[in-house]
Tab-separated table of C-alpha atoms in Angstrom:
chain	number	residue	atom	x	y	z
U	671	UNK	CA	164.808	159.587	123.613
U	672	UNK	CA	166.089	163.131	123.060
U	673	UNK	CA	169.528	162.016	124.215
U	674	UNK	CA	169.512	159.137	121.729
U	675	UNK	CA	168.383	161.439	118.923
U	676	UNK	CA	171.372	163.649	119.718
U	677	UNK	CA	173.956	160.948	120.429
U	678	UNK	CA	173.243	158.283	117.785
U	679	UNK	CA	173.753	160.545	114.733
U	680	UNK	CA	177.147	161.510	116.148
U	681	UNK	CA	178.086	157.855	116.527
U	682	UNK	CA	177.086	157.147	112.937
U	683	UNK	CA	178.948	160.207	111.706
U	684	UNK	CA	182.079	158.797	113.366
U	685	UNK	CA	181.454	155.303	111.925
U	686	UNK	CA	181.037	156.647	108.383
U	687	UNK	CA	184.163	158.787	108.812
U	688	UNK	CA	186.060	155.637	109.849
U	689	UNK	CA	184.798	153.732	106.795
U	690	UNK	CA	185.742	156.598	104.492
U	691	UNK	CA	189.214	156.937	105.984
U	692	UNK	CA	189.916	153.207	105.738
U	693	UNK	CA	188.708	153.208	102.147
U	694	UNK	CA	190.803	156.203	101.089
U	695	UNK	CA	193.878	154.833	102.863
U	696	UNK	CA	193.618	151.273	101.534
U	697	UNK	CA	192.081	151.677	98.102
U	698	UNK	CA	193.984	154.946	97.752
U	699	UNK	CA	197.280	153.156	97.191
U	700	UNK	CA	195.467	150.707	94.882
U	701	UNK	CA	194.369	153.598	92.695
U	702	UNK	CA	197.763	155.249	93.016
U	703	UNK	CA	199.542	152.105	91.827
U	704	UNK	CA	197.069	151.874	88.939
U	705	UNK	CA	197.812	155.453	87.893
U	706	UNK	CA	201.550	154.817	88.197
U	707	UNK	CA	201.218	151.760	85.954
U	708	UNK	CA	200.633	154.172	83.068
U	709	UNK	CA	204.239	155.349	83.482
U	710	UNK	CA	205.818	151.869	83.587
U	711	UNK	CA	208.486	151.434	80.936
U	712	UNK	CA	207.942	147.717	80.241
U	713	UNK	CA	205.633	144.778	80.843
U	714	UNK	CA	207.821	143.245	83.536
U	715	UNK	CA	207.592	146.346	85.719
U	716	UNK	CA	203.887	146.697	85.097
U	717	UNK	CA	203.386	143.057	86.050
U	718	UNK	CA	205.207	143.644	89.340
U	719	UNK	CA	203.009	146.621	90.117
U	720	UNK	CA	199.835	144.635	89.506
U	721	UNK	CA	201.151	141.630	91.412
U	722	UNK	CA	201.658	143.842	94.475
U	723	UNK	CA	197.869	144.368	94.492
U	724	UNK	CA	196.653	140.974	93.333
U	725	UNK	CA	195.778	139.521	96.747
U	726	UNK	CA	194.455	142.620	98.512
U	727	UNK	CA	192.658	144.989	96.141
U	728	UNK	CA	189.211	143.329	96.376
U	729	UNK	CA	189.049	143.612	100.164
U	730	UNK	CA	190.218	147.231	100.104
U	731	UNK	CA	187.119	148.318	98.171
U	732	UNK	CA	184.674	146.717	100.605
U	733	UNK	CA	185.001	149.751	102.904
U	734	UNK	CA	183.413	151.910	100.209
U	735	UNK	CA	180.489	149.480	99.977
U	736	UNK	CA	180.071	149.597	103.757
U	737	UNK	CA	180.163	153.388	103.728
U	738	UNK	CA	177.485	153.571	101.023
U	739	UNK	CA	175.265	151.101	102.868
U	740	UNK	CA	175.815	152.895	106.172
U	741	UNK	CA	174.960	156.281	104.651
U	742	UNK	CA	171.770	154.837	103.140
U	743	UNK	CA	170.657	153.327	106.432
U	744	UNK	CA	171.763	156.016	108.880
U	745	UNK	CA	171.154	159.185	106.841
U	746	UNK	CA	168.684	158.290	104.048
U	747	UNK	CA	167.942	161.928	103.218
U	748	UNK	CA	171.633	162.668	102.724
U	749	UNK	CA	172.064	159.516	100.640
U	750	UNK	CA	169.273	160.513	98.236
U	751	UNK	CA	170.404	164.134	97.972
U	752	UNK	CA	174.104	163.412	97.511
U	753	UNK	CA	173.479	160.778	94.826
U	754	UNK	CA	171.141	163.136	92.974
U	755	UNK	CA	173.670	165.979	93.081
U	756	UNK	CA	176.721	163.845	92.249
U	757	UNK	CA	175.225	161.457	89.722
U	758	UNK	CA	177.906	162.061	87.063
U	759	UNK	CA	180.974	161.946	89.387
U	760	UNK	CA	179.678	158.773	91.032
U	761	UNK	CA	178.975	157.143	87.656
U	762	UNK	CA	182.473	158.171	86.548
U	763	UNK	CA	183.918	156.472	89.609
U	764	UNK	CA	181.856	153.309	89.047
U	765	UNK	CA	182.890	153.039	85.385
U	766	UNK	CA	186.507	153.481	86.459
U	767	UNK	CA	186.129	150.602	88.919
U	768	UNK	CA	184.591	148.424	86.206
U	769	UNK	CA	187.398	149.079	83.738
U	770	UNK	CA	190.198	148.481	86.249
U	771	UNK	CA	188.513	145.364	87.649
U	772	UNK	CA	188.023	143.756	84.244
U	773	UNK	CA	191.505	144.777	83.110
U	774	UNK	CA	193.060	143.302	86.240
U	775	UNK	CA	191.530	139.891	85.537
U	776	UNK	CA	191.995	139.873	81.758
U	777	UNK	CA	195.465	141.351	81.378
U	778	UNK	CA	197.484	138.365	82.541
U	779	UNK	CA	195.655	135.948	80.232
U	780	UNK	CA	195.850	138.200	77.187
U	781	UNK	CA	198.522	137.892	74.516
U	782	UNK	CA	198.072	141.557	73.622
U	783	UNK	CA	198.248	143.412	76.899
U	784	UNK	CA	198.329	147.002	75.656
U	785	UNK	CA	194.570	147.592	75.787
U	786	UNK	CA	194.199	146.083	79.260
U	787	UNK	CA	197.207	148.062	80.515
U	788	UNK	CA	195.547	151.279	79.411
U	789	UNK	CA	192.170	150.170	80.800
U	790	UNK	CA	193.687	149.436	84.221
U	791	UNK	CA	195.598	152.711	84.457
U	792	UNK	CA	192.868	154.867	82.930
U	793	UNK	CA	190.221	153.152	85.077
U	794	UNK	CA	192.235	153.942	88.211
U	795	UNK	CA	192.676	157.566	87.118
U	796	UNK	CA	188.979	157.913	86.238
U	797	UNK	CA	187.826	156.458	89.570
U	798	UNK	CA	190.121	158.836	91.470
U	799	UNK	CA	188.933	161.770	89.355
U	800	UNK	CA	185.274	160.994	90.095
U	801	UNK	CA	186.009	160.820	93.821
U	802	UNK	CA	187.836	164.140	93.688
U	803	UNK	CA	184.965	165.883	91.912
U	804	UNK	CA	182.513	164.436	94.447
U	805	UNK	CA	184.612	165.615	97.403
U	806	UNK	CA	185.084	169.070	95.907
U	807	UNK	CA	181.354	169.429	95.259
U	808	UNK	CA	180.422	168.377	98.802
U	809	UNK	CA	182.898	170.875	100.275
U	810	UNK	CA	181.518	173.601	98.008
U	811	UNK	CA	177.977	172.849	99.136
U	812	UNK	CA	174.958	171.194	97.537
U	813	UNK	CA	171.877	173.243	96.682
U	814	UNK	CA	168.861	171.914	98.574
U	815	UNK	CA	165.367	173.142	99.474
U	816	UNK	CA	163.882	173.483	102.959
U	817	UNK	CA	163.271	169.728	103.154
U	818	UNK	CA	166.830	168.825	102.151
U	819	UNK	CA	166.117	167.663	98.595
U	820	UNK	CA	168.464	168.554	95.752
U	821	UNK	CA	167.360	171.541	93.633
U	822	UNK	CA	170.552	172.282	91.712
U	823	UNK	CA	171.535	171.492	88.134
U	824	UNK	CA	173.255	168.445	86.666
U	825	UNK	CA	176.614	170.222	86.360
U	826	UNK	CA	176.771	171.973	89.743
U	827	UNK	CA	179.574	169.637	90.758
U	828	UNK	CA	181.893	171.039	88.070
U	829	UNK	CA	183.835	174.124	89.142
U	830	UNK	CA	187.431	175.249	89.343
U	831	UNK	CA	187.380	174.432	93.078
U	832	UNK	CA	186.277	170.842	92.451
U	833	UNK	CA	188.925	170.516	89.723
U	834	UNK	CA	191.580	171.661	92.204
U	835	UNK	CA	190.366	169.176	94.835
U	836	UNK	CA	190.239	166.354	92.260
U	837	UNK	CA	193.787	166.989	91.011
U	838	UNK	CA	195.109	167.217	94.571
U	839	UNK	CA	193.384	163.968	95.543
U	840	UNK	CA	194.936	162.235	92.519
U	841	UNK	CA	198.360	163.474	93.588
U	842	UNK	CA	197.674	162.183	97.094
U	843	UNK	CA	196.801	158.765	95.686
U	844	UNK	CA	199.973	158.770	93.583
U	845	UNK	CA	201.921	159.645	96.742
U	846	UNK	CA	200.512	156.820	98.851
U	847	UNK	CA	200.818	154.435	95.867
U	848	UNK	CA	204.477	155.385	95.427
U	849	UNK	CA	205.311	154.900	99.104
U	850	UNK	CA	203.510	151.543	99.033
U	851	UNK	CA	205.653	150.460	96.073
U	852	UNK	CA	208.800	151.653	97.869
U	853	UNK	CA	207.817	149.225	100.614
U	854	UNK	CA	206.857	146.316	98.349
U	855	UNK	CA	209.494	146.434	95.571
U	856	UNK	CA	213.274	146.480	95.305
U	857	UNK	CA	216.074	147.392	92.949
U	858	UNK	CA	215.528	149.760	90.043
U	859	UNK	CA	211.735	149.733	90.445
U	860	UNK	CA	212.051	150.816	94.059
U	861	UNK	CA	214.453	153.611	93.081
U	862	UNK	CA	211.949	154.847	90.503
U	863	UNK	CA	209.229	155.155	93.110
U	864	UNK	CA	211.463	156.924	95.581
U	865	UNK	CA	211.547	159.616	92.881
U	866	UNK	CA	207.802	159.532	92.126
U	867	UNK	CA	207.060	159.721	95.865
U	868	UNK	CA	209.182	162.865	96.248
U	869	UNK	CA	207.538	164.491	93.237
U	870	UNK	CA	204.040	163.549	94.432
U	871	UNK	CA	204.803	164.864	97.927
U	872	UNK	CA	205.589	168.305	96.492
U	873	UNK	CA	202.599	168.395	94.125
U	874	UNK	CA	200.263	167.229	96.900
U	875	UNK	CA	201.657	169.935	99.202
U	876	UNK	CA	201.109	172.607	96.543
U	877	UNK	CA	197.520	171.469	95.983
U	878	UNK	CA	196.831	171.337	99.729
U	879	UNK	CA	198.226	174.860	100.207
U	880	UNK	CA	196.041	176.213	97.385
U	881	UNK	CA	192.925	174.535	98.835
U	882	UNK	CA	193.761	175.835	102.326
U	883	UNK	CA	194.138	179.405	101.029
U	884	UNK	CA	191.190	179.530	98.626
U	885	UNK	CA	188.572	177.697	100.702
U	886	UNK	CA	188.077	180.379	103.401
U	887	UNK	CA	188.244	183.124	100.754
U	888	UNK	CA	185.437	181.794	98.544
U	889	UNK	CA	183.254	179.983	101.100
U	890	UNK	CA	181.774	182.268	103.743
U	891	UNK	CA	180.359	179.407	105.815
U	892	UNK	CA	183.738	177.678	105.977
U	893	UNK	CA	185.488	180.955	106.775
U	894	UNK	CA	183.240	181.605	109.765
U	895	UNK	CA	183.845	178.047	110.930
U	896	UNK	CA	187.626	178.322	110.605
U	897	UNK	CA	187.857	181.523	112.623
U	898	UNK	CA	185.461	180.591	115.423
U	899	UNK	CA	187.009	180.022	118.820
U	900	UNK	CA	188.272	177.603	120.058
U	901	UNK	CA	188.519	175.807	116.672
U	902	UNK	CA	190.611	178.615	115.227
U	903	UNK	CA	193.545	177.408	117.323
U	904	UNK	CA	193.107	173.837	116.057
U	905	UNK	CA	192.935	174.981	112.433
U	906	UNK	CA	196.060	177.068	112.977
U	907	UNK	CA	197.966	174.005	114.193
U	908	UNK	CA	196.815	171.544	111.486
U	909	UNK	CA	198.748	173.182	108.582
U	910	UNK	CA	201.889	173.348	110.722
U	911	UNK	CA	201.590	169.656	111.584
U	912	UNK	CA	200.974	168.910	107.893
U	913	UNK	CA	204.168	170.706	106.838
U	914	UNK	CA	206.096	168.824	109.535
U	915	UNK	CA	204.721	165.490	108.306
U	916	UNK	CA	205.680	166.345	104.712
U	917	UNK	CA	209.181	167.220	105.920
U	918	UNK	CA	209.476	163.914	107.781
U	919	UNK	CA	208.211	162.085	104.695
U	920	UNK	CA	210.808	163.740	102.441
U	921	UNK	CA	213.557	163.050	104.945
U	922	UNK	CA	212.621	159.371	105.136
U	923	UNK	CA	212.668	159.186	101.322
U	924	UNK	CA	216.103	160.835	101.222
U	925	UNK	CA	217.362	158.288	103.756
U	926	UNK	CA	215.970	155.512	101.521
U	927	UNK	CA	213.824	154.074	104.294
U	928	UNK	CA	211.243	151.544	103.112
U	929	UNK	CA	208.298	151.477	105.524
U	930	UNK	CA	208.532	154.917	107.141
U	931	UNK	CA	207.402	156.862	104.010
U	932	UNK	CA	204.179	154.837	103.873
U	933	UNK	CA	203.531	155.496	107.565
U	934	UNK	CA	204.158	159.240	107.226
U	935	UNK	CA	201.787	159.346	104.247
U	936	UNK	CA	199.041	157.591	106.209
U	937	UNK	CA	199.479	160.148	108.990
U	938	UNK	CA	199.109	162.927	106.396
U	939	UNK	CA	195.830	161.401	105.201
U	940	UNK	CA	194.647	161.051	108.807
U	941	UNK	CA	195.446	164.704	109.553
U	942	UNK	CA	193.531	165.762	106.448
U	943	UNK	CA	190.514	163.732	107.532
U	944	UNK	CA	190.553	165.269	110.994
U	945	UNK	CA	190.600	168.741	109.454
U	946	UNK	CA	187.743	167.924	107.060
U	947	UNK	CA	185.657	166.382	109.840
U	948	UNK	CA	186.063	169.488	111.992
U	949	UNK	CA	185.072	171.732	109.077
U	950	UNK	CA	182.014	169.684	108.113
U	951	UNK	CA	180.596	168.565	111.488
U	952	UNK	CA	177.695	168.592	112.346
U	953	UNK	CA	176.554	168.862	108.717
U	954	UNK	CA	176.037	165.802	106.551
U	955	UNK	CA	175.215	168.069	103.572
U	956	UNK	CA	177.377	171.165	104.094
U	957	UNK	CA	176.161	173.674	105.028
U	958	UNK	CA	172.415	173.077	104.942
U	959	UNK	CA	171.442	169.729	106.493
U	960	UNK	CA	172.819	168.520	109.824
U	961	UNK	CA	173.277	164.925	110.888
U	962	UNK	CA	170.362	165.361	113.301
U	963	UNK	CA	167.981	166.469	110.548
U	964	UNK	CA	169.012	163.710	108.134
U	965	UNK	CA	169.241	160.835	110.624
U	966	UNK	CA	166.978	157.807	110.472
U	967	UNK	CA	164.736	156.713	113.321
U	968	UNK	CA	166.713	156.034	116.549
U	969	UNK	CA	165.519	152.411	116.699
U	970	UNK	CA	166.918	151.820	113.202
U	971	UNK	CA	170.237	153.390	114.181
U	972	UNK	CA	170.471	151.164	117.262
U	973	UNK	CA	169.808	147.981	115.271
U	974	UNK	CA	172.388	148.993	112.677
U	975	UNK	CA	174.981	149.716	115.370
U	976	UNK	CA	174.489	146.227	116.828
U	977	UNK	CA	175.006	144.682	113.384
U	978	UNK	CA	177.949	146.875	112.432
U	979	UNK	CA	179.505	146.329	115.862
U	980	UNK	CA	180.025	142.664	114.935
U	981	UNK	CA	181.048	143.387	111.347
U	982	UNK	CA	183.766	146.007	111.915
U	983	UNK	CA	186.085	143.749	113.999
U	984	UNK	CA	185.687	140.941	111.440
U	985	UNK	CA	186.544	143.291	108.571
U	986	UNK	CA	189.523	144.767	110.399
U	987	UNK	CA	190.842	141.317	111.301
U	988	UNK	CA	190.463	140.092	107.733
U	989	UNK	CA	192.267	143.125	106.308
U	990	UNK	CA	195.082	142.831	108.833
U	991	UNK	CA	195.369	139.079	108.258
U	992	UNK	CA	195.737	139.401	104.494
U	993	UNK	CA	198.512	141.990	104.872
U	994	UNK	CA	200.346	139.701	107.300
U	995	UNK	CA	199.983	136.684	104.983
U	996	UNK	CA	201.090	138.570	101.861
U	997	UNK	CA	203.836	140.607	103.492
U	998	UNK	CA	207.263	140.850	101.945
U	999	UNK	CA	208.677	142.013	98.630
U	1000	UNK	CA	207.110	141.391	95.237
U	1001	UNK	CA	209.617	139.661	92.976
U	1002	UNK	CA	207.413	137.895	90.432
U	1003	UNK	CA	205.031	139.630	88.032
U	1004	UNK	CA	203.008	136.527	87.117
U	1005	UNK	CA	200.043	137.257	89.361
U	1006	UNK	CA	197.580	135.226	87.305
U	1007	UNK	CA	199.481	131.972	87.115
């Protein structure tokens, strides 16, 4: 039983990390395309952008639902505490999803598209902003008592560090959205997003460098983690690999490659997730509550693993299948017809 109590929380930590990565990767370019739609010069281009998402965006968001359900079942204490601490950022994200979802369905059937265009782009930006504030607040640390319950104030999530994380995450979404559009479009629209991808790569790099420098300076717990052996050697390599990936991404954009920029961007996101996981583990509420303290009963975790073990392959197959079916360039902006 002691082995299960030690092993099962680690398994669920890995499962939730997988769900979060798949969500950020897949819905990340959705949100990035939505933000980029605010810069489109005409309705035809905006229609092409939205058509590129029309058959896939619903399934991309299911990973967030799975992550929320998994967190509730596997780490109920963390679920209650995180939602209490991040009530406003999470509500901001939800309202952003509502606006972009309604706008996506209503825009094509509307004779006056301006309002729905703004709602779709602003909803995407708002959802990304809420996620960034939530991530920044979790990395900063949530105030809890001895039992793990939230004891902070309503606005603890708002700080210059969380603003920096939020802006960097938005730039990352714009980057992956731009590289996705490089892959899915052609002609003048593709050329435009070669340029936005290069710009977003530099702004994302600047934000990542600032976060990397300031985090160990202002957070003692993170600093001690970063400089502990043997992890110090891993954390020394991660920034170097990140710079190399950015260089490869920029080179592929300069060579006008179509799929390679998207792949390099995904690898950048993956590297970031590995770094975050190493910094956070074994805490589910940094740096106060570990996964072992917040975990549900082992029997519940086992039952959930059996259920999720059947669900994950189905979800992965469905996501892969839809991308195979709807592969190719987007040439028609009439997604609702």
